Amino acid sequence: MAGERSRDRDRERERRGRKESGEERDGEYGSRDRHRERRRDKSDRDRDRRRRSERDDDDRKQRKKKEGRDGRYDRDKENEKDRRLEDSQREEGELVEDSKKSNSRVENVNANVNGNAALSLGRSGGVYIPPFKLARMMKEVEDKSSVEYQRLTWDALRKSINGLVNKVNATNIKNIIPELFAENMIRGRGLFCRSCMKSQMASPGFTDVFAALAAVVNTKFPEVGLLLLRRMVLQFQRAYKRNDKPQLLAAVKFIAHLVNQQVAHEIIALELLMLLLTKPTDDSVEVAVGFVTECGSILQDLSPRGLHGIFERFRGILHEGEIDKRVQFLIEGLFAIRKAKFQGYPAVRPELDLVEQEDQFTHEISLDDKVDPEITLDIFKPDPQFLENEKRYEELKKTILGEESDDEEGSDAASGDEDDDDDDNDDEESEEDDEEQMQIKDETETNLVNLRRTIYLTIMSSVDFEEAGHKLLKIKLEPGQEMELCIMLLECCSQERTYLRYYGLLGQRFCMINKVYQENFEKCFVQQYSMIHRLETNKLRNVAKFFAHLLGTDALPWHVLAYIRLTEEDTTSSSRIFIKILFQELSEHLGIRLLNERLTDPTMQDSCESIFPRDNPKNTRFSINFFTSIGLGGITENLREYLKNMPRLIMQQQKPASESESGSGSDDESGTSVSSDSETSKSDTESSSSEDERDRRHRKRSRRN
């Protein structure tokens, strides 16, 4: 104790001395500098750690972007990236021991292909081996039933199935399916299900494609579809218990599309919805809305009552108002989609509808059932009957891909050459009968639409009418399709802003080439005049000028004018405009004198009788006034003379009738009375008209004053 006290005293004396001399101040500054240096070192270390973590995060983000863009896992690329990272770390000296172990393992695998080195490989297949090296190793194995060879084929099967599933999309699914069936799907059913589930988790947008692929496989191997459905149900249950929303959304979407493809029964969809909506939360309701959006269209067809009950539950959740506003808007949007009968959300896209309803196997699974995922199918196990099973699958593959049918056709053809001519004739007749029975009728009119598109593009892309006519004549038209060409030509003409002589010359050329087109244009004239009130003024003008060109060039017979009846009761404003433009164009083409000669030709009297009616004075006056108002009064001279002589004609027609009824005296009195009546009526009308004119003049003078 005494010694310690003496030491403390000495320390105090030294400290006092330092204070006096300034040494203690310098010591304090030195300790501060050391502390600052330590801080700087620590901050530098933290900065280096952050940079490393940021680099790792960037690498992960780039992987996710590539996986989302391509919609697939690419194990080879991931392995290459891992190797690059390992190389960089190896340069820093951090993974020297691990690299030595991996190099020794690769050397053991390459050196002892026929030994027991393959047994030491892990669950995922071991170290990456390039495909060419793997093929060479498989060739070097002599015993095809050995465990080493089975493991090599297992690795090749796993990589092939993963590659095909990762490549599939809506456009190439029909090409991927034969390649997939070429692999041993019975042995690799666990690998196929695992690959589909992982790829769907990585790219949910391709869920319907993976479901269509599973549906096609399910038609040939129902146990594969059942295994996939079991695993998806198990994945849903695990995600629901763990509250893992991303995994739950992916599982629900896959199950919905399996229901759409009828791989899964609709009862599992209703059970799933009731489970989600029994105790509604924001997340569970959102998942249920997404599920109904995906498979509501098929549920409406298969189970309308069940779907109605689900929507009633949604309505109850809305009325309770315990969920978030955002989720309430989602439910309201779902009701709008249901009101529109799920338009825009079809059960199966046309390009993915690959399975007939009769060929599909539908599996019934309940959420309450105990599900066995059969995980052992994903792990390699040696098969004592490996070669026999491979031969059986080869035979099954031939039946699925149709290779046996090709061989049978070849053998039938060889045997047919040896038969007599009578047998050949019988076979040909039977084949013709089969072809007649197998003719497919296209009710969608796609060929007609394509023909119209071709005609339209040809007309619009041609420089002049001669080029257009030459190209249109090259189009192979079936009997009865000439009318389509005439209709399209008339439609193109009516769509122009102003009339183009190009269309008239083209129609004239076709009428001159074949009489069939002339008859079709005549039918078009009748149809257009009957529906003239539906056309706009611009279209009406173009159509009238088109037919005026055909009539003026004698491409269309003039007896089509018989379909026009020019009376006040039989015409509308649109039809009168059509007749006006038609005859004005004819007068410009032919001239008023030649047009009058044409109309007064004795052979044209029957056709022009409806345009220049003589059955009633009222209709006659209407026709005269119409042509006079449009500046074509010159063609109504004969009609005017007829109207002047109409009283005489009436009298001449009445005289023989009156003579037969009574004597000549009474006939004279009646004739004079008729003439006097007609004269008095004329005088009355003239006097009334003169009085009206005087009144008008008097009113004008009074207004001026």
XYZ file of C-alpha atoms in Angstrom:
705
model
C 0.000 0.000 0.000
C 2.770 2.369 0.933
C 4.550 1.611 -2.325
C 1.411 2.372 -4.365
C 0.875 5.637 -2.602
C 4.415 6.661 -3.311
C 3.923 5.844 -6.993
C 0.771 7.952 -7.166
C 2.623 10.824 -5.610
C 5.394 10.533 -8.159
C 2.868 10.537 -11.027
C 1.195 13.677 -9.690
C 4.504 15.423 -9.445
C 5.414 14.494 -13.000
C 2.031 15.697 -14.291
C 2.455 19.005 -12.508
C 5.823 19.350 -13.987
C 4.475 18.696 -17.501
C 1.826 21.296 -17.041
C 4.407 23.800 -16.138
C 6.686 22.900 -19.020
C 3.921 22.306 -21.624
C 4.747 18.640 -22.172
C 1.314 17.416 -21.094
C -0.334 19.610 -23.704
C 1.760 18.028 -26.395
C 0.825 14.540 -25.161
C -2.860 15.321 -25.363
C -2.483 16.493 -28.947
C -0.570 13.343 -29.817
C -3.341 11.106 -28.454
C -5.917 13.059 -30.464
C -3.955 12.571 -33.650
C -3.765 8.872 -33.021
C -7.508 8.752 -32.426
C -8.139 10.580 -35.691
C -5.946 8.179 -37.597
C -7.846 5.246 -36.141
C -11.118 6.840 -37.210
C -9.837 7.386 -40.723
C -8.720 3.768 -40.979
C -12.098 2.590 -39.767
C -13.972 4.844 -42.227
C -11.772 3.584 -45.068
C -12.612 0.005 -44.146
C -16.324 0.819 -43.984
C -16.120 2.535 -47.359
C -14.452 -0.499 -48.904
C -17.133 -2.770 -47.448
C -19.900 -0.558 -48.825
C -18.359 -0.545 -52.265
C -18.100 -4.334 -52.260
C -21.727 -4.678 -51.141
C -22.830 -2.174 -53.804
C -20.986 -4.143 -56.478
C -22.678 -7.340 -55.317
C -26.086 -5.603 -55.356
C -25.458 -4.270 -58.863
C -24.545 -7.755 -60.074
C -27.724 -9.159 -58.552
C -29.856 -6.424 -60.103
C -28.333 -7.031 -63.533
C -29.093 -10.752 -63.196
C -32.713 -10.031 -62.266
C -33.095 -7.611 -65.176
C -31.761 -10.143 -67.643
C -33.932 -12.880 -66.178
C -37.023 -10.646 -66.338
C -36.244 -9.542 -69.887
C -35.710 -13.023 -71.265
C -38.256 -14.700 -68.990
C -35.995 -17.589 -68.194
C -33.175 -18.888 -66.017
C -29.858 -19.378 -67.732
C -27.760 -21.611 -65.554
C -24.785 -21.490 -67.872
C -24.531 -17.690 -67.649
C -24.871 -17.761 -63.887
C -22.105 -20.318 -63.657
C -19.897 -18.157 -65.863
C -20.508 -15.117 -63.618
C -19.804 -17.176 -60.523
C -16.573 -18.384 -62.059
C -15.563 -14.816 -62.887
C -16.226 -13.718 -59.317
C -14.279 -16.686 -58.041
C -11.393 -15.793 -60.345
C -11.323 -12.222 -59.079
C -11.440 -13.410 -55.505
C -8.805 -15.975 -56.270
C -6.503 -13.197 -57.489
C -6.956 -11.410 -54.177
C -5.927 -14.560 -52.381
C -9.186 -15.197 -50.548
C -10.340 -18.450 -52.131
C -7.131 -20.306 -52.807
C -8.064 -23.360 -50.786
C -11.538 -23.664 -52.371
C -10.048 -23.444 -55.851
C -7.609 -26.245 -55.045
C -10.470 -28.457 -53.858
C -12.594 -27.770 -56.962
C -9.641 -28.360 -59.307
C -8.893 -31.674 -57.637
C -12.574 -32.638 -57.952
C -12.618 -31.834 -61.701
C -9.432 -33.843 -62.210
C -10.967 -36.797 -60.402
C -14.115 -36.638 -62.568
C -12.168 -36.437 -65.818
C -9.686 -39.120 -64.834
C -12.124 -41.652 -63.389
C -15.138 -41.602 -65.716
C -15.681 -45.346 -65.324
C -14.849 -45.297 -61.606
C -16.778 -44.149 -58.581
C -16.022 -40.433 -58.973
C -19.581 -39.709 -60.234
C -20.970 -40.941 -56.921
C -19.238 -38.073 -55.132
C -21.152 -35.425 -57.135
C -23.698 -33.377 -55.226
C -27.454 -33.091 -55.505
C -27.383 -30.388 -58.179
C -25.224 -32.418 -60.546
C -21.769 -31.352 -59.434
C -19.290 -29.190 -61.303
C -20.224 -27.656 -64.615
C -19.122 -29.783 -67.569
C -19.326 -28.395 -71.120
C -21.765 -30.232 -73.414
C -19.112 -31.458 -75.836
C -17.066 -32.817 -72.947
C -20.146 -34.482 -71.471
C -20.953 -36.147 -74.809
C -17.387 -37.396 -75.101
C -17.519 -38.794 -71.592
C -20.789 -40.599 -72.368
C -19.226 -42.168 -75.459
C -16.246 -43.371 -73.486
C -18.462 -45.264 -71.031
C -18.655 -48.905 -72.099
C -21.312 -50.174 -69.699
C -24.523 -48.326 -70.604
C -26.328 -49.654 -67.543
C -23.694 -48.443 -65.068
C -24.478 -45.858 -62.440
C -21.930 -43.445 -63.911
C -23.601 -43.503 -67.317
C -27.028 -43.100 -65.747
C -25.797 -40.040 -63.870
C -24.378 -38.521 -67.034
C -27.655 -39.079 -68.886
C -29.519 -37.602 -65.907
C -27.424 -34.431 -66.089
C -27.996 -34.204 -69.844
C -31.748 -34.703 -69.351
C -31.887 -31.998 -66.676
C -30.043 -29.470 -68.827
C -32.143 -30.256 -71.891
C -35.477 -29.890 -70.058
C -34.323 -26.653 -68.402
C -33.208 -25.251 -71.741
C -36.467 -26.116 -73.521
C -38.651 -24.720 -70.733
C -36.590 -21.527 -70.610
C -36.866 -21.061 -74.397
C -40.617 -21.572 -74.734
C -42.936 -18.705 -75.659
C -46.243 -18.244 -77.468
C -44.702 -18.261 -80.947
C -42.367 -21.260 -80.688
C -44.377 -23.487 -78.343
C -45.464 -25.718 -81.231
C -41.809 -26.324 -82.103
C -40.716 -26.849 -78.494
C -43.333 -29.539 -77.763
C -41.885 -32.225 -80.125
C -38.397 -31.569 -78.741
C -39.752 -31.920 -75.214
C -41.451 -35.227 -76.000
C -38.167 -36.452 -77.484
C -36.729 -36.353 -73.949
C -37.651 -39.007 -71.382
C -40.542 -37.208 -69.694
C -41.349 -40.175 -67.447
C -37.897 -40.173 -65.929
C -37.617 -36.392 -65.849
C -41.155 -35.489 -64.734
C -39.845 -34.066 -61.480
C -37.263 -31.992 -63.351
C -39.928 -30.701 -65.725
C -42.244 -29.614 -62.892
C -39.417 -27.940 -60.989
C -38.219 -26.110 -64.104
C -41.750 -24.882 -64.920
C -42.283 -23.599 -61.388
C -38.927 -21.797 -61.233
C -39.336 -20.228 -64.668
C -42.855 -19.095 -63.808
C -41.611 -17.504 -60.579
C -38.928 -15.659 -62.527
C -41.308 -14.410 -65.255
C -45.002 -14.390 -64.250
C -45.892 -12.810 -67.578
C -45.269 -16.156 -69.303
C -47.538 -18.078 -66.941
C -50.126 -18.857 -69.614
C -47.353 -20.224 -71.876
C -46.068 -22.579 -69.173
C -49.648 -23.656 -68.409
C -50.257 -24.412 -72.106
C -47.040 -26.439 -72.215
C -48.103 -28.378 -69.126
C -51.557 -28.948 -70.655
C -50.058 -30.525 -73.792
C -47.765 -32.746 -71.709
C -50.742 -33.676 -69.517
C -52.606 -35.145 -72.504
C -49.866 -37.757 -73.023
C -48.573 -38.078 -69.444
C -51.350 -37.277 -66.932
C -49.081 -38.103 -63.997
C -46.875 -35.126 -64.959
C -49.830 -32.729 -64.852
C -50.986 -34.187 -61.532
C -47.506 -33.828 -60.022
C -47.250 -30.215 -61.174
C -50.682 -29.409 -59.732
C -49.776 -31.006 -56.396
C -46.592 -29.024 -56.115
C -48.363 -25.784 -56.996
C -51.005 -26.432 -54.324
C -48.260 -27.142 -51.799
C -46.429 -23.981 -52.821
C -49.645 -21.999 -52.357
C -50.234 -23.436 -48.899
C -46.671 -22.703 -47.763
C -46.748 -19.144 -49.115
C -50.133 -18.547 -47.482
C -48.852 -19.699 -44.087
C -45.648 -17.676 -44.360
C -47.425 -14.534 -45.660
C -45.062 -14.551 -48.654
C -47.016 -12.345 -51.052
C -44.779 -12.563 -54.191
C -44.678 -16.353 -54.059
C -48.402 -16.468 -53.295
C -49.235 -14.298 -56.331
C -47.110 -16.491 -58.607
C -48.662 -19.719 -57.301
C -52.199 -18.357 -57.587
C -51.593 -17.182 -61.150
C -50.211 -20.571 -62.218
C -53.168 -22.412 -60.652
C -55.578 -20.032 -62.400
C -54.077 -20.793 -65.811
C -54.073 -24.520 -65.074
C -57.815 -24.148 -64.411
C -58.144 -22.240 -67.707
C -56.419 -25.104 -69.521
C -58.700 -27.544 -67.594
C -55.718 -29.390 -66.156
C -57.144 -28.558 -62.718
C -60.824 -28.840 -61.811
C -62.735 -25.627 -61.128
C -63.537 -26.762 -57.572
C -59.969 -26.011 -56.474
C -60.412 -22.447 -57.730
C -63.560 -21.970 -55.639
C -61.897 -23.498 -52.564
C -58.905 -21.225 -52.984
C -61.118 -18.133 -53.250
C -63.146 -19.072 -50.190
C -59.938 -19.576 -48.215
C -58.659 -16.145 -49.227
C -61.958 -14.365 -48.528
C -62.978 -16.096 -45.294
C -60.817 -13.762 -43.202
C -60.192 -10.903 -45.625
C -57.085 -8.780 -45.369
C -55.706 -6.277 -47.849
C -53.235 -8.772 -49.282
C -55.619 -11.749 -49.402
C -58.335 -9.723 -51.145
C -55.817 -8.377 -53.644
C -54.635 -11.911 -54.432
C -58.253 -13.071 -54.792
C -59.020 -10.210 -57.207
C -56.036 -11.163 -59.358
C -57.083 -14.818 -59.342
C -60.666 -14.043 -60.451
C -59.354 -11.723 -63.149
C -57.243 -14.533 -64.610
C -59.763 -17.396 -64.511
C -63.136 -15.620 -64.145
C -64.000 -16.143 -67.807
C -63.918 -19.949 -67.585
C -65.549 -19.995 -64.136
C -68.445 -18.043 -65.607
C -68.965 -20.864 -68.101
C -68.235 -23.873 -65.885
C -69.591 -22.734 -62.515
C -71.728 -19.581 -62.772
C -73.367 -20.129 -59.379
C -70.031 -20.515 -57.621
C -68.705 -17.358 -59.283
C -71.884 -15.510 -58.261
C -71.277 -16.532 -54.647
C -67.695 -15.265 -54.834
C -68.843 -11.891 -56.146
C -71.455 -11.679 -53.400
C -68.640 -12.162 -50.902
C -66.687 -9.375 -52.628
C -69.759 -7.138 -52.363
C -70.021 -7.918 -48.652
C -66.366 -6.988 -48.132
C -67.014 -3.686 -49.904
C -70.002 -2.930 -47.665
C -68.006 -3.745 -44.534
C -65.395 -1.166 -45.518
C -62.644 -2.590 -43.321
C -60.066 -2.921 -46.086
C -57.897 -0.250 -47.653
C -59.248 2.182 -50.266
C -56.823 0.880 -52.871
C -58.148 -2.670 -52.500
C -61.736 -1.368 -52.638
C -60.947 0.211 -55.994
C -59.533 -3.143 -57.154
C -62.818 -4.860 -56.247
C -64.822 -2.192 -58.087
C -62.620 -2.686 -61.140
C -63.259 -6.437 -60.933
C -67.015 -5.807 -60.966
C -66.566 -3.647 -64.067
C -64.628 -6.463 -65.760
C -67.404 -8.901 -64.880
C -70.009 -6.511 -66.302
C -68.061 -6.455 -69.573
C -68.106 -10.289 -69.558
C -64.325 -10.467 -68.991
C -63.490 -8.864 -72.315
C -59.751 -8.479 -72.615
C -59.173 -11.334 -70.157
C -59.815 -14.531 -72.159
C -59.357 -17.901 -70.514
C -56.951 -19.108 -73.205
C -55.333 -17.093 -75.962
C -55.994 -18.444 -79.487
C -52.325 -19.204 -80.114
C -52.160 -21.199 -76.851
C -55.364 -23.179 -77.399
C -53.528 -26.362 -78.402
C -55.555 -29.127 -76.733
C -59.013 -30.368 -77.605
C -61.443 -30.568 -74.729
C -61.968 -34.300 -75.245
C -58.224 -35.067 -75.057
C -57.578 -33.230 -71.786
C -57.294 -34.965 -68.405
C -58.735 -32.871 -65.582
C -57.404 -33.568 -62.092
C -59.515 -33.014 -58.981
C -57.519 -31.963 -55.930
C -58.777 -30.370 -52.750
C -56.866 -27.989 -50.537
C -57.731 -30.194 -47.556
C -56.058 -33.280 -49.065
C -52.593 -34.330 -47.985
C -50.259 -33.573 -50.866
C -47.118 -35.575 -51.616
C -44.743 -33.418 -53.720
C -42.499 -36.431 -54.528
C -39.308 -34.401 -54.162
C -37.222 -37.542 -54.641
C -38.035 -37.351 -58.363
C -35.770 -34.299 -58.599
C -32.750 -36.238 -57.309
C -30.761 -38.802 -59.230
C -31.339 -42.420 -58.308
C -29.815 -45.414 -60.088
C -32.329 -47.529 -61.987
C -31.640 -51.294 -62.183
C -33.867 -51.549 -65.289
C -32.464 -48.477 -66.996
C -32.004 -49.912 -70.497
C -35.453 -51.544 -70.565
C -37.162 -48.320 -69.482
C -35.264 -46.352 -72.106
C -36.391 -48.766 -74.844
C -39.986 -48.546 -73.678
C -39.899 -44.766 -73.813
C -38.377 -44.870 -77.294
C -41.358 -46.908 -78.477
C -43.742 -44.544 -76.699
C -41.988 -41.568 -78.270
C -42.523 -43.003 -81.735
C -46.254 -43.336 -81.132
C -46.466 -39.788 -79.765
C -44.414 -38.090 -82.476
C -45.926 -40.188 -85.281
C -42.788 -41.860 -86.573
C -44.500 -45.233 -86.841
C -47.221 -43.794 -89.072
C -44.566 -42.551 -91.523
C -43.005 -46.024 -91.635
C -46.388 -47.602 -92.215
C -47.116 -45.204 -95.067
C -43.792 -46.141 -96.681
C -44.517 -49.868 -96.369
C -48.007 -49.370 -97.778
C -46.590 -47.489 -100.739
C -44.065 -50.288 -101.389
C -46.751 -52.941 -101.244
C -49.033 -50.811 -103.426
C -46.478 -50.845 -106.237
C -46.678 -54.625 -106.338
C -50.472 -54.671 -106.543
C -52.534 -54.546 -109.749
C -53.924 -51.442 -111.452
C -57.427 -52.192 -110.214
C -56.303 -51.973 -106.617
C -54.590 -48.641 -107.373
C -57.778 -47.237 -108.879
C -59.770 -48.353 -105.843
C -57.225 -46.703 -103.538
C -57.359 -43.470 -105.542
C -61.153 -43.415 -105.412
C -61.111 -44.023 -101.665
C -58.529 -41.235 -101.214
C -60.671 -38.847 -103.267
C -63.689 -39.724 -101.142
C -61.663 -39.078 -98.007
C -60.492 -35.739 -99.371
C -64.068 -34.752 -100.169
C -65.122 -35.681 -96.645
C -62.180 -33.826 -95.092
C -62.775 -30.513 -96.899
C -62.722 -27.651 -94.420
C -65.103 -24.762 -94.864
C -63.871 -21.362 -93.767
C -66.784 -19.520 -92.180
C -64.659 -16.603 -90.974
C -64.260 -15.145 -94.509
C -60.554 -14.614 -93.989
C -59.855 -15.414 -97.646
C -62.399 -12.803 -98.713
C -60.851 -10.195 -96.449
C -57.388 -10.995 -97.803
C -58.697 -10.725 -101.374
C -60.206 -7.307 -100.690
C -56.980 -6.163 -99.069
C -54.982 -7.307 -102.107
C -57.328 -5.516 -104.522
C -57.244 -2.321 -102.458
C -53.451 -2.271 -102.221
C -53.113 -2.981 -105.936
C -55.461 -0.125 -106.863
C -53.795 2.347 -104.516
C -50.208 1.457 -105.412
C -50.573 1.626 -109.215
C -49.380 4.628 -111.209
C -52.069 4.584 -113.912
C -55.188 2.601 -114.787
C -53.375 0.393 -117.307
C -50.904 -0.832 -114.692
C -53.714 -1.380 -112.186
C -55.774 -3.336 -114.710
C -52.797 -5.496 -115.648
C -52.065 -6.302 -111.967
C -55.710 -6.946 -111.090
C -56.130 -9.353 -113.982
C -53.212 -11.391 -112.613
C -55.112 -12.003 -109.374
C -56.703 -15.446 -109.505
C -60.402 -14.958 -108.819
C -62.725 -17.828 -108.161
C -66.079 -17.883 -109.971
C -68.372 -15.361 -108.308
C -65.580 -13.181 -106.886
C -65.663 -10.715 -109.784
C -68.304 -8.801 -107.859
C -65.789 -8.156 -105.076
C -63.473 -6.414 -107.515
C -66.296 -4.159 -108.747
C -67.368 -3.319 -105.187
C -63.808 -2.516 -104.107
C -63.262 -0.315 -107.166
C -66.452 1.614 -106.400
C -65.538 1.890 -102.700
C -62.077 3.260 -103.505
C -63.627 5.788 -105.875
C -66.159 6.976 -103.288
C -63.482 7.422 -100.605
C -61.548 9.999 -102.625
C -61.938 13.688 -101.839
C -62.633 14.506 -105.479
C -63.509 12.286 -108.401
C -60.498 10.843 -110.233
C -60.850 9.826 -113.870
C -58.461 6.967 -113.025
C -61.323 4.900 -111.545
C -63.662 5.516 -114.468
C -61.030 4.397 -116.978
C -60.258 1.319 -114.885
C -63.956 0.359 -114.671
C -64.345 0.974 -118.414
C -61.389 -1.315 -119.139
C -62.893 -4.194 -117.120
C -66.321 -3.750 -118.728
C -64.732 -3.930 -122.174
C -62.664 -7.017 -121.299
C -65.382 -9.269 -119.895
C -69.139 -9.058 -119.955
C -69.266 -10.481 -116.420
C -67.852 -7.237 -115.054
C -70.410 -5.276 -117.073
C -73.246 -7.209 -115.462
C -71.704 -6.778 -112.012
C -71.376 -3.015 -112.482
C -75.016 -2.945 -113.512
C -75.912 -4.659 -110.220
C -73.723 -2.161 -108.381
C -75.652 0.690 -110.045
C -78.949 -0.715 -108.798
C -77.583 -1.266 -105.273
C -76.041 2.190 -105.050
C -79.203 3.933 -106.279
C -81.365 2.009 -103.814
C -79.081 3.021 -100.916
C -78.167 6.480 -102.192
C -79.713 8.168 -99.155
C -77.011 6.604 -96.943
C -74.112 8.235 -98.784
C -72.532 11.540 -97.947
C -72.561 14.319 -100.514
C -68.921 13.789 -101.485
C -69.335 10.015 -101.922
C -72.583 10.569 -103.812
C -70.874 12.921 -106.264
C -67.982 10.519 -106.915
C -70.314 7.545 -107.482
C -72.525 9.548 -109.881
C -69.524 10.717 -111.914
C -68.138 7.167 -112.030
C -71.351 5.749 -113.514
C -71.687 8.750 -115.840
C -68.242 7.914 -117.243
C -69.281 4.281 -117.831
C -72.521 5.367 -119.537
C -70.811 8.041 -121.620
C -68.237 5.559 -122.956
C -70.906 2.869 -123.602
C -69.102 0.592 -121.121
C -72.405 0.261 -119.269
C -75.690 -0.304 -121.161
C -78.164 2.590 -121.049
C -81.079 0.415 -120.035
C -79.865 0.740 -116.428
C -81.633 4.144 -116.466
C -84.902 2.221 -116.310
C -84.247 1.726 -112.578
C -84.604 5.505 -112.060
C -88.168 6.792 -111.670
C -88.228 10.583 -111.684
C -91.372 11.597 -109.788
C -91.919 13.645 -106.669
C -93.069 10.616 -104.677
C -90.345 8.190 -105.835
C -87.323 10.449 -105.306
C -85.558 11.912 -102.323
C -83.182 14.825 -102.045
C -80.193 12.465 -102.312
C -81.530 10.642 -105.353
C -82.333 13.947 -107.096
C -78.757 15.129 -106.493
C -77.502 11.825 -107.904
C -79.644 12.193 -111.065
C -78.602 15.825 -111.444
C -74.851 15.041 -111.294
C -75.307 11.980 -113.528
C -77.021 13.873 -116.373
C -74.794 16.938 -116.058
C -71.711 14.733 -116.449
C -73.317 12.977 -119.432
C -74.016 16.345 -121.080
C -70.364 17.343 -120.553
C -69.117 14.060 -122.043
C -71.523 13.850 -124.989
C -72.937 17.325 -125.447
C -76.577 18.332 -125.095
C -77.460 17.537 -128.712
C -75.967 14.040 -128.744
C -77.475 13.330 -125.319
C -80.901 14.380 -126.584
C -80.510 12.123 -129.614
C -79.602 9.222 -127.381
C -82.585 9.763 -125.116
C -85.022 10.191 -128.013
C -83.786 7.098 -129.812
C -86.715 4.691 -130.386
C -84.730 1.861 -128.823
C -84.368 3.891 -125.616
C -88.028 4.746 -125.160
C -88.697 1.879 -122.779
C -85.652 2.697 -120.655
C -86.346 6.460 -120.517
C -90.058 6.146 -119.864
C -89.501 6.287 -116.082
C -87.258 9.380 -116.344
C -89.669 11.245 -118.678
C -93.022 10.009 -117.370
C -96.158 10.573 -119.487
C -98.684 8.784 -117.336
C -99.751 11.830 -115.355
C -99.472 15.577 -116.127
C -98.210 16.206 -112.623
C -95.278 13.798 -113.073
C -94.593 15.211 -116.519
C -94.425 18.780 -115.189
C -92.138 17.611 -112.348
C -89.713 16.029 -114.821
C -89.708 19.129 -117.062
C -89.157 21.469 -114.138
C -86.364 19.256 -112.712
C -84.298 19.175 -115.911
C -84.963 22.868 -116.551
C -83.701 23.778 -113.051
C -80.407 21.891 -113.569
C -79.802 23.583 -116.944
C -80.819 20.666 -119.167
C -84.160 21.899 -120.395
C -83.155 21.107 -123.987
C -83.686 17.390 -123.475
C -87.324 17.948 -122.457
C -88.563 19.464 -125.769
C -90.475 16.348 -126.736
C -91.966 16.160 -123.264
C -93.109 19.806 -123.485
C -94.828 19.178 -126.824
C -96.495 16.159 -125.322
C -97.744 18.249 -122.392
C -99.166 20.897 -124.784
C -100.965 18.291 -126.847
C -102.204 16.404 -123.810
C -105.765 18.027 -123.837
C -106.252 17.023 -127.487
C -105.145 13.535 -126.783
C -107.514 13.342 -123.835
C -110.352 14.610 -126.032
C -109.494 12.149 -128.788
C -109.499 9.337 -126.261
C -112.830 10.482 -124.814
C -114.614 10.924 -128.197
C -114.904 7.267 -129.181
C -116.081 6.416 -125.663
C -118.772 9.137 -125.749
C -119.928 8.167 -129.261
C -120.474 4.621 -128.161
C -122.532 5.806 -125.175
C -124.734 8.439 -126.870
C -125.438 10.172 -130.192
C -123.414 12.646 -132.084
C -125.434 15.668 -130.846
C -124.811 14.983 -127.289
C -121.180 14.293 -128.212
C -120.852 17.764 -129.723
C -122.353 19.368 -126.683
C -120.062 17.401 -124.381
C -117.060 18.153 -126.601
C -117.882 21.873 -126.653
C -118.482 21.782 -122.921
C -115.138 20.059 -122.353
C -113.352 22.515 -124.600
C -115.165 25.450 -123.013
C -114.314 24.120 -119.553
C -110.702 23.721 -120.485
C -110.624 27.225 -122.000
C -112.321 28.740 -118.968
C -109.908 26.934 -116.630
C -106.984 28.270 -118.659
C -108.385 31.776 -118.630
C -109.003 31.551 -114.877
C -105.494 30.450 -114.198
C -104.096 33.182 -116.464
C -106.246 35.836 -114.801
C -105.308 34.633 -111.315
C -101.653 34.653 -112.216
C -101.907 38.185 -113.688
C -103.691 39.439 -110.564
C -100.994 37.908 -108.367
C -98.304 39.667 -110.369
C -100.126 43.008 -110.038
C -100.409 42.573 -106.281
C -96.696 41.822 -105.997
C -95.750 44.883 -108.046
C -98.033 47.072 -105.951
C -96.433 45.802 -102.733
C -92.923 46.429 -104.039
C -93.843 50.016 -104.994
C -95.383 50.666 -101.588
C -92.195 49.340 -99.843
C -89.964 51.558 -101.966
C -92.095 54.604 -101.174
